[in-house]
């Protein structure tokens, strides 16, 4: 559930093959819709903090995103360091993604 209009970025997925061996050359690129998370609110309410994170994004619940993937947004590339699911009424509504 997005309250604001999401912005468009690119998700670079790594290690999605079935062999179980990490392969940095095998990657798939897909479009993604995300919303930058306001860090001022994060500090005031203390809802979700990671010391080494540069920022946070909120992505839709149907997005296939894992730690180690990369997000290309506004001509910058960020690495996903943590993915946290957000629940409302026994259902995952979105993911909060910490990036570095």
Tab-separated table of C-alpha atoms in Angstrom, residues 8-96:
chain	number	residue	atom	x	y	z
A	8	UNK	CA	10.575	4.578	-11.039
A	9	UNK	CA	13.940	2.901	-10.655
A	10	UNK	CA	15.748	-0.234	-11.791
A	11	UNK	CA	16.316	-3.384	-9.730
A	12	UNK	CA	19.369	-5.505	-10.541
A	13	UNK	CA	18.806	-9.009	-9.172
A	14	UNK	CA	21.802	-11.232	-8.441
A	15	UNK	CA	22.007	-14.962	-7.662
A	16	UNK	CA	18.528	-16.007	-8.818
A	17	UNK	CA	19.671	-19.192	-10.595
A	18	UNK	CA	18.809	-22.580	-9.148
A	19	UNK	CA	22.372	-23.882	-8.667
A	20	UNK	CA	22.804	-22.279	-5.241
A	21	UNK	CA	26.285	-21.000	-6.164
A	22	UNK	CA	26.754	-17.239	-6.111
A	23	UNK	CA	27.381	-15.927	-9.615
A	24	UNK	CA	27.946	-12.184	-10.006
A	25	UNK	CA	27.756	-12.389	-13.806
A	26	UNK	CA	24.248	-13.869	-13.853
A	27	UNK	CA	21.911	-10.978	-13.219
A	28	UNK	CA	18.463	-9.899	-14.298
A	29	UNK	CA	17.302	-6.309	-14.584
A	30	UNK	CA	13.703	-5.263	-14.003
A	31	UNK	CA	11.857	-1.986	-13.429
A	32	UNK	CA	10.806	-1.191	-9.872
A	33	UNK	CA	8.576	1.384	-8.212
A	34	UNK	CA	9.833	2.803	-4.935
A	35	UNK	CA	9.313	5.610	-2.492
A	36	UNK	CA	12.231	7.226	-0.605
A	37	UNK	CA	11.780	6.950	3.147
A	38	UNK	CA	12.051	10.175	5.118
A	39	UNK	CA	15.050	9.834	7.437
A	40	UNK	CA	13.877	12.651	9.720
A	41	UNK	CA	10.778	10.652	10.619
A	42	UNK	CA	12.967	7.584	11.160
A	43	UNK	CA	15.086	9.424	13.736
A	44	UNK	CA	12.138	10.981	15.571
A	45	UNK	CA	10.033	7.842	15.864
A	46	UNK	CA	12.859	5.276	15.752
A	47	UNK	CA	10.809	2.830	13.697
A	48	UNK	CA	13.542	1.180	11.653
A	49	UNK	CA	17.221	2.039	11.977
A	50	UNK	CA	20.459	0.522	10.723
A	51	UNK	CA	23.642	2.487	11.540
A	52	UNK	CA	25.485	1.828	8.239
A	53	UNK	CA	22.483	2.572	5.996
A	54	UNK	CA	22.589	5.670	3.774
A	55	UNK	CA	18.866	5.716	3.254
A	56	UNK	CA	15.680	3.728	3.015
A	57	UNK	CA	13.150	2.917	0.305
A	58	UNK	CA	9.669	1.486	0.499
A	59	UNK	CA	8.799	-0.979	-2.297
A	60	UNK	CA	5.644	-2.882	-3.138
A	61	UNK	CA	4.956	-6.253	-1.556
A	62	UNK	CA	5.007	-8.120	-4.870
A	63	UNK	CA	8.602	-7.050	-5.570
A	64	UNK	CA	11.174	-9.868	-5.592
A	65	UNK	CA	13.992	-8.186	-3.673
A	66	UNK	CA	16.752	-9.720	-1.534
A	67	UNK	CA	19.829	-8.574	0.335
A	68	UNK	CA	22.734	-8.086	-2.067
A	69	UNK	CA	20.604	-6.797	-4.950
A	70	UNK	CA	21.217	-3.331	-6.337
A	71	UNK	CA	18.836	-0.445	-6.976
A	72	UNK	CA	19.611	2.122	-9.670
A	73	UNK	CA	17.713	5.314	-8.836
A	74	UNK	CA	18.338	8.852	-10.132
A	75	UNK	CA	21.619	7.805	-11.829
A	76	UNK	CA	23.052	6.357	-8.594
A	77	UNK	CA	23.464	2.701	-7.710
A	78	UNK	CA	22.728	1.493	-4.180
A	79	UNK	CA	23.204	-1.947	-2.632
A	80	UNK	CA	20.421	-3.487	-0.557
A	81	UNK	CA	21.738	-4.394	2.909
A	82	UNK	CA	18.491	-5.267	4.714
A	83	UNK	CA	14.881	-6.012	3.729
A	84	UNK	CA	12.115	-5.732	6.340
A	85	UNK	CA	8.506	-6.651	5.665
A	86	UNK	CA	5.676	-4.422	6.928
A	87	UNK	CA	2.417	-6.079	7.972
A	88	UNK	CA	-1.140	-4.758	8.283
A	89	UNK	CA	-4.000	-7.090	9.205
A	90	UNK	CA	-2.025	-10.339	8.738
A	91	UNK	CA	-0.811	-9.368	5.273
A	92	UNK	CA	2.478	-8.001	3.951
A	93	UNK	CA	1.704	-4.595	2.447
A	94	UNK	CA	5.214	-3.414	1.521
A	95	UNK	CA	8.922	-3.804	2.220
A	96	UNK	CA	11.271	-1.297	3.804
